[in-house]
Amino acid sequence: MCLAFVTIKRDQVNYFDASIGSLLSGLDDKERRVFSLNVLFANTNPDVHPSWGQLWMDRLIDSVSSYNVSEKDFQRLRALEESHNWYEKGVHDYTYVLDQCYLTRAPYIGIFEDDIIFADGWLAKTLRALHDIEDQLKARNWLYLRLFYTETALSWTSDDFAYRHMSFIFLVAMIASCGALLLIRRTLPSTRRHLDIATITVICTITVPAFTGLVFMIGKYNITPMRGVVEMNKYGCCTQAMIFPRDQVPNLVNFLRDRNGGQTDSLIEEYADAEDLRRFALAPPQVQHVGIRSSRDNLEINTRTSPAAIPGYNIVDIEWEVQVTAGGPTVNVTGTVEEVYAHLKTINPDFETEFPPIDHKNSIEARAADYSVSSYFCQGRWAGCSWSRIQQGISYLDGVPGRPSNGPGPGNCGRVSCSYNSAIYWCNDKLTRRDWGVKNTYQYTLDGFYDIASGASFIGQTCLIGTDTTSGQVFYADNWNVIVRGDSC
């Protein structure tokens, strides 16, 4: 194997030395010879990195380097670094080390970030996992083995029958427990003293639903933990530790270079989806992310649970008032638009046929007549995200019939769309008022979900960096705003 680290100087803290130490800890000479270890110091001036030039580097690492590129490319990298355009530079660095490892002719190539800690025995488990993928699963057309993923991304989703039919599960649990207790009471007269009707009623209507709710609250990952090699074509997060088969590298590199910039993990997932490539993860994770501060100037935003906090706002569930069938009544649903779509399709399998996405190519201009933009800003506090993923969320929003409600305000935000760490938030800033000493709050309702889509489209296009990275916030004159940002999902 060829293993490569990309490291960059961080303010106040340096995780790199500990990352290398945990990688090599406990390995004997035979295990160490299994892989070559390469490090790219991804500062145009590597002298600023505290580990550059350290004597231990030459003793423990096979190849230590900075950029070996033309003067033109070097000046471009310097410009990206000075402008803090980490999304374009990050993609460049990732493809750079992929190319360097590809030249070694190693059958597997592992790319790691510099803020991780390896588990004891990681190498033996990783080699066994690669063997299982190739020989036992006989997997073909697979893109990577993931050694790190976030458990927060593996929560209940609309793909799970129990979560999708939660009300049904509660009802079945209540009926089954009630039936069992009544049967026991009838067949065993001695139990009637304790199982009177009042007790059975309390157990069936309070105790059983409470414990059923606890099962859901515990989380799917804790109830059914994963072990060994598992297929993870969805919800895999981040590029901390990924191993690629050699034959997949050239096409992946070409794709990333064509896209030029963006969230590297989102772009890799986009490529895998487009090429119908399988993705695997080793469970439990053999690597943990230890850095709370991002090297991309996003502060702690990328390490928070989903949905991430928004300073000055409460996070609320968005209520969707939508039609299930053409001309039929509306129902109220909560969640992201992706979850709403999945729920509606279980009720009406022809939902997407009856309500195709609306063509809003001129949505910004069309909505401007109804809602005036008072201000907007790009990037700033918001982490970058994939514009192509945001466009998918916009397409969903354009196709949802009905009107969205958010509130009461002010200071409420709801996450209306999120996929592959790219999220759209809709926030209500409508002020409260007092009439005759009574506080009245405003629940804000828009004309349609396409209004939110229009705001996301405005930010996506206005704040685009490179070809696929965007983030920002647009404020409307009648006190609502839309945020496009990186998030955990």
mmCIF file of C-alpha atoms in Angstrom, residues 9 18 38 61 67 88 93 104 116 156 178 204 210 237-238 284 295 299 311 356 362 386 459:
data_model
loop_
_atom_site.group_PDB
_atom_site.id
_atom_site.type_symbol
_atom_site.label_atom_id
_atom_site.label_comp_id
_atom_site.label_asym_id
_atom_site.label_seq_id
_atom_site.Cartn_x
_atom_site.Cartn_y
_atom_site.Cartn_z
ATOM 1 C CA LYS A 9 -0.092 24.574 9.365
ATOM 2 C CA ALA A 18 0.295 12.555 17.063
ATOM 3 C CA ASN A 38 4.425 9.780 2.181
ATOM 4 C CA ILE A 61 8.634 8.519 6.805
ATOM 5 C CA TYR A 67 4.929 20.975 -4.071
ATOM 6 C CA GLU A 88 -10.171 24.586 -4.685
ATOM 7 C CA ASP A 93 -3.872 18.667 -2.842
ATOM 8 C CA THR A 104 4.428 3.841 -6.902
ATOM 9 C CA ILE A 116 -6.670 11.768 13.251
ATOM 10 C CA TRP A 156 -32.926 6.805 11.799
ATOM 11 C CA CYS A 178 -52.370 -4.956 25.873
ATOM 12 C CA CYS A 204 -50.401 -0.049 27.465
ATOM 13 C CA ALA A 210 -42.494 5.513 26.610
ATOM 14 C CA CYS A 237 -18.846 11.449 5.809
ATOM 15 C CA CYS A 238 -15.519 13.120 5.423
ATOM 16 C CA PRO A 284 -16.090 -0.004 14.013
ATOM 17 C CA SER A 295 -7.915 23.899 8.864
ATOM 18 C CA LEU A 299 -14.087 27.107 13.122
ATOM 19 C CA PRO A 311 -25.757 31.789 16.316
ATOM 20 C CA PRO A 356 -43.114 16.911 -11.186
ATOM 21 C CA ASN A 362 -35.753 32.391 -13.934
ATOM 22 C CA SER A 386 -21.460 21.469 -2.878
ATOM 23 C CA ILE A 459 -26.860 32.290 -2.954
#
